[in-house]
Coordinates of C-alpha atoms and ligand atoms in Angstrom, one line a residue:
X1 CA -112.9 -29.0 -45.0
X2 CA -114.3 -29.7 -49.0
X3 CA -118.3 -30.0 -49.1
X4 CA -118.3 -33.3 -51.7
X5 CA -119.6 -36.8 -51.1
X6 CA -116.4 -37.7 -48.9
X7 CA -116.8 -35.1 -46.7
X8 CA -120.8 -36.2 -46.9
X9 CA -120.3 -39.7 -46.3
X10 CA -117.2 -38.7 -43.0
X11 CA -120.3 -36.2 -42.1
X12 CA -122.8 -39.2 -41.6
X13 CA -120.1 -41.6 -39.7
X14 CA -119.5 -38.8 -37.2
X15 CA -122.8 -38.6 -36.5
X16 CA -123.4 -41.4 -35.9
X17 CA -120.7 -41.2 -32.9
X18 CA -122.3 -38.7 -31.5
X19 CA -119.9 -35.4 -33.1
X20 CA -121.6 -32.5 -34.7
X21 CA -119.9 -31.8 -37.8
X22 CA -118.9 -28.2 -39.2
X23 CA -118.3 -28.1 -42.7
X24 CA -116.4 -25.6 -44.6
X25 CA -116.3 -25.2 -48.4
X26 CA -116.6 -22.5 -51.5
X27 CA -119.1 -24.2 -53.2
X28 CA -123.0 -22.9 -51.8
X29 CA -124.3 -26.2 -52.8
X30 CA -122.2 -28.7 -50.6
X31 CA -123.3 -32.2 -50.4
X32 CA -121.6 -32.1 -46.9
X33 CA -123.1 -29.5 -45.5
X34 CA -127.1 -30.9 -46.3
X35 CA -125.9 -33.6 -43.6
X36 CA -124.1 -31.4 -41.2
X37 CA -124.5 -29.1 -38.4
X38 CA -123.1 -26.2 -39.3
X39 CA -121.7 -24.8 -42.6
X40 CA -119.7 -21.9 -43.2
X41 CA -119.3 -21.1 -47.4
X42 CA -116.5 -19.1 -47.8
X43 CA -113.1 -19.9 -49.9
X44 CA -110.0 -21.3 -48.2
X45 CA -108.1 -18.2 -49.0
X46 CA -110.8 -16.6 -46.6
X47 CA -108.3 -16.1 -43.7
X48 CA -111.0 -14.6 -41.4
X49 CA -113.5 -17.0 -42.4
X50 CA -111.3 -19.9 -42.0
X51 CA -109.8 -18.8 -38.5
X52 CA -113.4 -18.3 -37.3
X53 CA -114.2 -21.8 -38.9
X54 CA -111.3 -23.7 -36.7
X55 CA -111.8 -22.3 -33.8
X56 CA -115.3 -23.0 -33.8
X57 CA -113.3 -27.2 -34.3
X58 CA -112.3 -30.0 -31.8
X59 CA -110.3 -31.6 -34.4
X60 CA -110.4 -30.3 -38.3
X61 CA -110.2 -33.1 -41.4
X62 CA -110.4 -32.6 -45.2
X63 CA -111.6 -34.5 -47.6
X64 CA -109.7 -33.2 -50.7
X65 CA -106.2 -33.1 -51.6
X66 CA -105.4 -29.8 -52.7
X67 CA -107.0 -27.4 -49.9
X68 CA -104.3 -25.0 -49.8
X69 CA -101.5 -25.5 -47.8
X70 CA -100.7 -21.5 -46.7
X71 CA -104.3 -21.2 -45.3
X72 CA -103.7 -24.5 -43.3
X73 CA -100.4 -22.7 -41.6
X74 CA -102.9 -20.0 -40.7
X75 CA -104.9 -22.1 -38.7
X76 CA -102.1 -24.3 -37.3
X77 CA -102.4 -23.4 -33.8
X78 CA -106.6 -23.2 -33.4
X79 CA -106.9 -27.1 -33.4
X80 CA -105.2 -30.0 -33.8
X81 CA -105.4 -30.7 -37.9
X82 CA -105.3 -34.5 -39.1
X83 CA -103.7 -35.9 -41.2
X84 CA -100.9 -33.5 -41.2
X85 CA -99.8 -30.9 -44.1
X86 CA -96.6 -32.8 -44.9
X87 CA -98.7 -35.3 -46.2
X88 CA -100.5 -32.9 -48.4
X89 CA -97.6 -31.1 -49.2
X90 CA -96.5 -34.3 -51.0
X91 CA -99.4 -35.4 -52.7
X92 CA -100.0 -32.1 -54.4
X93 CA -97.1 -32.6 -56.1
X94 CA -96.7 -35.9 -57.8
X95 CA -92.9 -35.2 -58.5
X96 CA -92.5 -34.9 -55.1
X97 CA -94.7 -38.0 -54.2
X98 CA -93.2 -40.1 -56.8
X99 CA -89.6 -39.4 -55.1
X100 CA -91.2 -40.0 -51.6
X101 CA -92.3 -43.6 -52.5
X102 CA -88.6 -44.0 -54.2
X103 CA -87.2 -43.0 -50.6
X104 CA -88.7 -45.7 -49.2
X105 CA -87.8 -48.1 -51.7
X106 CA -91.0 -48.2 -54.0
X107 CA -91.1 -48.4 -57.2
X108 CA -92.6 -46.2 -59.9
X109 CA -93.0 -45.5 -63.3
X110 CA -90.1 -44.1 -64.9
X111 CA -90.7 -40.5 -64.8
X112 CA -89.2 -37.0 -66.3
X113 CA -89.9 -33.9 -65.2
X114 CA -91.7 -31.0 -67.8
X115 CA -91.4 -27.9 -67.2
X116 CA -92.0 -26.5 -71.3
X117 CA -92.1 -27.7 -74.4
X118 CA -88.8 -28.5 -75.1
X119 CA -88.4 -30.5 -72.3
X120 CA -90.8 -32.7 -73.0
X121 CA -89.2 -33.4 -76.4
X122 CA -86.4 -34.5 -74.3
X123 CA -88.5 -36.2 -71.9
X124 CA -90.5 -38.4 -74.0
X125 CA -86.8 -39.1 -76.1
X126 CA -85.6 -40.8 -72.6
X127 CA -88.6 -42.8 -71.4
X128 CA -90.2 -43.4 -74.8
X129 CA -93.7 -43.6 -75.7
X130 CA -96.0 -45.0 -74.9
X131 CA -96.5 -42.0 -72.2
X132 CA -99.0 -40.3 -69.9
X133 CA -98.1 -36.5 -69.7
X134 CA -99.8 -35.6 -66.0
X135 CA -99.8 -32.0 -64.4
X136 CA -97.8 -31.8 -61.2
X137 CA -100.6 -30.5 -59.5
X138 CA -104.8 -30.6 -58.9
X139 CA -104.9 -33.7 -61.4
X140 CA -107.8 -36.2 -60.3
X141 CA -110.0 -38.5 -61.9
X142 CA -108.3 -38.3 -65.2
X143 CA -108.0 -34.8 -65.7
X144 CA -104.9 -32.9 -66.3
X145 CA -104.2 -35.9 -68.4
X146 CA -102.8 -36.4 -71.8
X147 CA -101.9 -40.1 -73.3
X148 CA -99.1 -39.7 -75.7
X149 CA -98.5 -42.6 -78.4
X150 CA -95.6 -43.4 -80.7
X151 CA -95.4 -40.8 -83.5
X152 CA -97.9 -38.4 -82.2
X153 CA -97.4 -34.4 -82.7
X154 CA -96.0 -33.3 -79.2
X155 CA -97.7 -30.2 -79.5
X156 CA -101.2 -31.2 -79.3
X157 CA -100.3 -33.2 -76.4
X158 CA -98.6 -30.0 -74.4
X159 CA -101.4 -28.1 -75.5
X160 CA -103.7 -30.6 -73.7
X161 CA -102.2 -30.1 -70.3
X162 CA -102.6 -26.4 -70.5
X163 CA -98.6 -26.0 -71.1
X164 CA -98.8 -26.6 -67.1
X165 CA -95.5 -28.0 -65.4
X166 CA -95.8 -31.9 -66.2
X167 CA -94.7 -34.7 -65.5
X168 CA -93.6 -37.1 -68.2
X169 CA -94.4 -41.1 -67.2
X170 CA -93.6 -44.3 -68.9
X171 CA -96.5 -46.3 -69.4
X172 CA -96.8 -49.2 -67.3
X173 CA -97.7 -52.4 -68.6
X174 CA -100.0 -53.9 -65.5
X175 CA -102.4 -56.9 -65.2
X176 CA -104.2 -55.8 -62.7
X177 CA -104.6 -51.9 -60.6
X178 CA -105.3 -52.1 -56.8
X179 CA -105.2 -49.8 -53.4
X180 CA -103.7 -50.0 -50.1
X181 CA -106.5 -48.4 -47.7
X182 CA -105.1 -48.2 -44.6
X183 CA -106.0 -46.5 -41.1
X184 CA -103.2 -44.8 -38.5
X185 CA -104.4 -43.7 -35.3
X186 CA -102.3 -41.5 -32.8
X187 CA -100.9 -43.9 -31.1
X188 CA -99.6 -45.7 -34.2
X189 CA -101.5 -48.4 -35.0
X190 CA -102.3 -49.0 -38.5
X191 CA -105.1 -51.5 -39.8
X192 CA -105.3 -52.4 -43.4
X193 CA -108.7 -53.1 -45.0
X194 CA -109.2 -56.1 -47.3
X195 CA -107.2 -55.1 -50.7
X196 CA -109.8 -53.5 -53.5
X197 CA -109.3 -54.9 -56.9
X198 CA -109.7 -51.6 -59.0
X199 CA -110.9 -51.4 -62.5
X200 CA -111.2 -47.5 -64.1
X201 CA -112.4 -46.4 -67.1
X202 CA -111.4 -43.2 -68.6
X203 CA -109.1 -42.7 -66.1
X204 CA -112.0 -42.5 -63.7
X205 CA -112.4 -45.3 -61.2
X206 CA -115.8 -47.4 -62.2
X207 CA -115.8 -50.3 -59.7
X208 CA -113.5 -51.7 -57.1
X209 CA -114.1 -55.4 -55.8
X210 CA -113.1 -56.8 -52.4
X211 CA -111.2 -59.7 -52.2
X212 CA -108.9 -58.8 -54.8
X213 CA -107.5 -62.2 -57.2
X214 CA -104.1 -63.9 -56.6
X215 CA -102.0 -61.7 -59.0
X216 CA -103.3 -58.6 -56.7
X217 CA -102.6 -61.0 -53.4
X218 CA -99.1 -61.9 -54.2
X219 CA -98.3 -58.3 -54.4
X220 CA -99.8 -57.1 -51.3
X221 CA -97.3 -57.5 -48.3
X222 CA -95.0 -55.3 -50.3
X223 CA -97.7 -53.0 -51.4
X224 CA -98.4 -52.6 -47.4
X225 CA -95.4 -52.2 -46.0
X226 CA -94.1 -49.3 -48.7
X227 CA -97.5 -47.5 -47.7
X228 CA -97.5 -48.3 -44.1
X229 CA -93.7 -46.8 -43.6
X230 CA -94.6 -43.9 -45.8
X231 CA -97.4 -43.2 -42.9
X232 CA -95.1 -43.4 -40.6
X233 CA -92.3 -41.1 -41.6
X234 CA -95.1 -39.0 -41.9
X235 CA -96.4 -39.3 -38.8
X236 CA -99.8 -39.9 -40.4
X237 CA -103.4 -40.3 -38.6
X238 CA -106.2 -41.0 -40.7
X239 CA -107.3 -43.1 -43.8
X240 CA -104.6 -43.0 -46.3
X241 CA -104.9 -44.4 -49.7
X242 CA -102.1 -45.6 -52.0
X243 CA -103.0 -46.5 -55.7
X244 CA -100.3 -49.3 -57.0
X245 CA -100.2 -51.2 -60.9
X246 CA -99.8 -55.1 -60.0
X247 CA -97.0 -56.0 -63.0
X248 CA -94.9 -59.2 -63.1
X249 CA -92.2 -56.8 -61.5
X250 CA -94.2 -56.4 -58.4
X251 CA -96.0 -53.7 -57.3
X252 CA -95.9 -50.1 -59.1
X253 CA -96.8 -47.4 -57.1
X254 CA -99.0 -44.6 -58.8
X255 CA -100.5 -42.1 -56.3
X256 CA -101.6 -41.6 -52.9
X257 CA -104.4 -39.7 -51.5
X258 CA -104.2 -38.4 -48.1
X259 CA -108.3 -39.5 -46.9
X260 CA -111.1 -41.5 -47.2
X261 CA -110.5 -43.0 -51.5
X262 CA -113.4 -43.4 -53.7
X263 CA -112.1 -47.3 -53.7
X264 CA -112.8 -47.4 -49.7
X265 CA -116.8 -46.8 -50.2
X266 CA -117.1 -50.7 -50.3
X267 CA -116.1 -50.6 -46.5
X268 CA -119.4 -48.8 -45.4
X269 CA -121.9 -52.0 -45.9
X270 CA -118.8 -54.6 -46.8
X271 CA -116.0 -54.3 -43.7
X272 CA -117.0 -54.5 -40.2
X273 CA -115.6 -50.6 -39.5
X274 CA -116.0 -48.4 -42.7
X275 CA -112.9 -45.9 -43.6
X276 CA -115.3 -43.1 -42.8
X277 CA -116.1 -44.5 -39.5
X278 CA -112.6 -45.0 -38.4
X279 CA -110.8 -42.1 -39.8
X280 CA -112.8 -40.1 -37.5
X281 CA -112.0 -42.6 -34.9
X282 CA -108.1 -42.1 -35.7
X283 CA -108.6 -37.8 -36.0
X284 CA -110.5 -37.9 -32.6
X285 CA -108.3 -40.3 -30.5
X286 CA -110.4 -43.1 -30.1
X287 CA -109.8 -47.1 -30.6
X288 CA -109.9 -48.0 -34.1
X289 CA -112.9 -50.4 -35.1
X290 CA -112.2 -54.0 -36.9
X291 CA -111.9 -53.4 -40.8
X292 CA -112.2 -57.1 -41.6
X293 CA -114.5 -57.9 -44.6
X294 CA -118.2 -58.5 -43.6
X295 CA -119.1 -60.6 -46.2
X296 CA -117.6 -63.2 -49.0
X297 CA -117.5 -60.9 -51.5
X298 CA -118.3 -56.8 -52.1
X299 CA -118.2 -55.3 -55.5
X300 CA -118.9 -51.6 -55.4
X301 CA -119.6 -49.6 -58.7
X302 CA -119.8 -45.8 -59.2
X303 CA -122.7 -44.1 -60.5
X304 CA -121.1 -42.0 -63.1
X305 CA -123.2 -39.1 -65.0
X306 CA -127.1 -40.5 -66.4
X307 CA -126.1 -43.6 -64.5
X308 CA -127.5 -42.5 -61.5
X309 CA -131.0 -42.2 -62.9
X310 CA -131.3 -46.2 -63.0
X311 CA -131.9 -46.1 -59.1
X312 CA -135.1 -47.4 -58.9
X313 CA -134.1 -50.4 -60.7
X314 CA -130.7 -50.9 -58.3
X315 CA -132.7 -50.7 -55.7
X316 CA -135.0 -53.9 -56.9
X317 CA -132.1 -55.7 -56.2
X318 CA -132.2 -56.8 -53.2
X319 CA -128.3 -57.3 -53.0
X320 CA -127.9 -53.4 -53.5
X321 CA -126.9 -51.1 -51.1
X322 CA -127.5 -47.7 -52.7
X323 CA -125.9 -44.5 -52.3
X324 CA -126.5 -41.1 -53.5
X325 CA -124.9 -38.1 -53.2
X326 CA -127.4 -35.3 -53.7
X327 CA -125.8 -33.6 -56.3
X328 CA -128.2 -31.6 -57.9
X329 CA -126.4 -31.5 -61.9
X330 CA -125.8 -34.8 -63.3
X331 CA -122.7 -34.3 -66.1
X332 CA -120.8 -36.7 -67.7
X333 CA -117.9 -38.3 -65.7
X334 CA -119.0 -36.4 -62.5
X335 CA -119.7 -39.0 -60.0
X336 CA -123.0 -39.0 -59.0
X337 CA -123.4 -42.1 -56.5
X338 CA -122.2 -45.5 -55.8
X339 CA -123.9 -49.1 -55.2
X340 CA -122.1 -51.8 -53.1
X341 CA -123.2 -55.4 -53.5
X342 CA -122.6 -58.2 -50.8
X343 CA -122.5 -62.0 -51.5
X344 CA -122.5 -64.1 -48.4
Ligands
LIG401 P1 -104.0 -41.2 -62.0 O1 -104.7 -39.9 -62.1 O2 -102.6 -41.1 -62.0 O3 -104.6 -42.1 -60.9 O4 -104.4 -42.0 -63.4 C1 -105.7 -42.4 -63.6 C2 -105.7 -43.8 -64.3 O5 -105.0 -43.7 -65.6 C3 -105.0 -44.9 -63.5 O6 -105.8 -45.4 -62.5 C4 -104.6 -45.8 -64.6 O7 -105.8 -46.6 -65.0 C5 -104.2 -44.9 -65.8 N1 -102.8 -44.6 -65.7 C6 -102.2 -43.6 -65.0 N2 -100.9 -43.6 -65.1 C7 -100.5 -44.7 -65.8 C8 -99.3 -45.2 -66.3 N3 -98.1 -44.7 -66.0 N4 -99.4 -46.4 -67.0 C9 -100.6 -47.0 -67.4 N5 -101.8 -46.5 -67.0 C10 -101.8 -45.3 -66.2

């Protein structure tokens, strides 16, 4: 389910192992569906559509976040669904994600809920400012955002989020930002990949390098075990992402993303199994593949907006491994394609 360049790029991996994939997204124009066998373009609200869609499915996947989770219900029962709903039921709701990584003894920003605009005088009077006011829910890549500094008009800020329930969160004051990519399969198992280095600009990611430097190392065992027990409570299988702040009080945890993670496309030249490849491995029951690094070192680095268009000259180098997505508009911020570079 979702028609973007993850479910493109889970598309191609599946193929490869010999399953026809059957994508199923609003937008007419899917990236997914050019690589696909079948395509059905119908919203997930579409209960008819969407019933007819999974139980036409072996196994259904999705590559975004916030597919609806009362649809999912609907189609509970017509396939197995993996990963499962509770995990999308908490990252649509970064309250609820934020207490989830508490549970399990993570750490987090300090946080305050806002629900209008007097509580968020209240809310930025307990964790000061610095502050990043963030919607509760469909916030990606920056968006949904609003940075709040000392001394700034509150009201420009609440009228940046759309006066949308927020939460209110302390900046954090990190060296470094990394990701815990790790894989689950049915039986339990979980394999970690090598931990990206991440480095965003405009709250976008821009590049992610693999191996990360000692700061990021030091904090990694901890990192891996918060996400790994946070997979199994939920019973996970599939990639699942955790995004953490590396600080000289250890690791901060930010976000998780139930799939495949824009800082995981390193994996498809740079580890010996990518996390496409093996989160259908992990959805369809079979051995997981090894996800140790396949060269010294991999940078990867989106193509963001007009910065696709320099692919002729990426592709001179011969170090380059170039993706693109297909997407027909190029528009500032909208990730257009990514190149991974190996060093041996
Ligand atoms: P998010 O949508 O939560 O992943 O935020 C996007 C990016 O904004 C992060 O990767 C950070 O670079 C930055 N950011 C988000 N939250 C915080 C925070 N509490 N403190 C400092 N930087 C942040």
């Amino acid at each position: 389910m979702g028609g973007g360049q993850l479910g493109r790029m889970l598309s191609v991996a599946a193929a490869q192992l010999g399953y026809r994939c059957h994508i199923y997204a609003a937008d007419a124009n899917s990236v997914a569906a050019e690589v696909a066998a079948e395509f059905t373009c119908a919203l997930d609200e579409d209960i008819g559509s969407l019933t007819r869609f999974a139980e036409s499915c072996d196994v259904i996947t999705f590559e975004f976040e916030n597919v609806p989770v009362g649809p999912l219900h609907e189609i509970e029962n017509c396939a197995p669904l993996h990963p499962p709903i509770a995990a999308l039921d908490i990252a649509q709701n970064r309250v609820a994600e934020k207490n989830f990584a508490r549970d399990h003894r993570g750490t987090t920003a300090p946080f305050a809920e806002v629900s209008d605009r007097p509580s968020l005088e209240r809310a930025i009077a307990e964790i000061g400012a610095p502050a990043i006011l963030k919607t509760i829910r469909m916030g990606y890549d920056g968006k949904g955002q609003s940075r709040i500094q000392p001394g700034d008009d509150l009201d420009q800020h609440w009228d940046a989020v759309g006066h949308q329930p927020c939460v209110a969160e302390g900046f954090v004051s990190f060296s470094h930002e990394f990701s815990v990519i790790l894989v689950r399969a049915q039986d339990g198992e979980i394999r970690f990949w090598d931990t990206p280095h991440n480095r965003h600009e405009d709250g976008i990611l821009a590049a992610s390098v693999a191996p990360a430097p000692d700061p990021i190392l030091q904090q990694q065992d901890a990192a891996r075990d918060l996400a790994a027990q946070m997979a199994e409570t939920m019973n996970y299988v599939g990639v699942l992402t955790c995004e953490f702040f590396a600080t000289d009080d250890g690791p901060i945890f930010n976000e998780m993303a139930p799939r495949v993670h824009n800082s995981g496309h390193w994996t498809i030249e740079g580890a010996v199994t990518s996390q496409f490849e093996n989160h259908i491995r992990a959805i369809c029951g079979l051995p997981l593949g090894d996800t140790s690094l396949a060269a010294k070192r991999v940078e990867m680095h989106n193509l963001i907006g007009a910065q696709a268009d320099d692919w002729q000259a990426l592709l001179a180098d011969d170090a380059n491994h170039l993706h693109i997505y297909g997407k027909g508009v190029s528009r500032p911020g909208r990730k257009m394609g990514h190149v991974t570079k190996l060093y041996f």
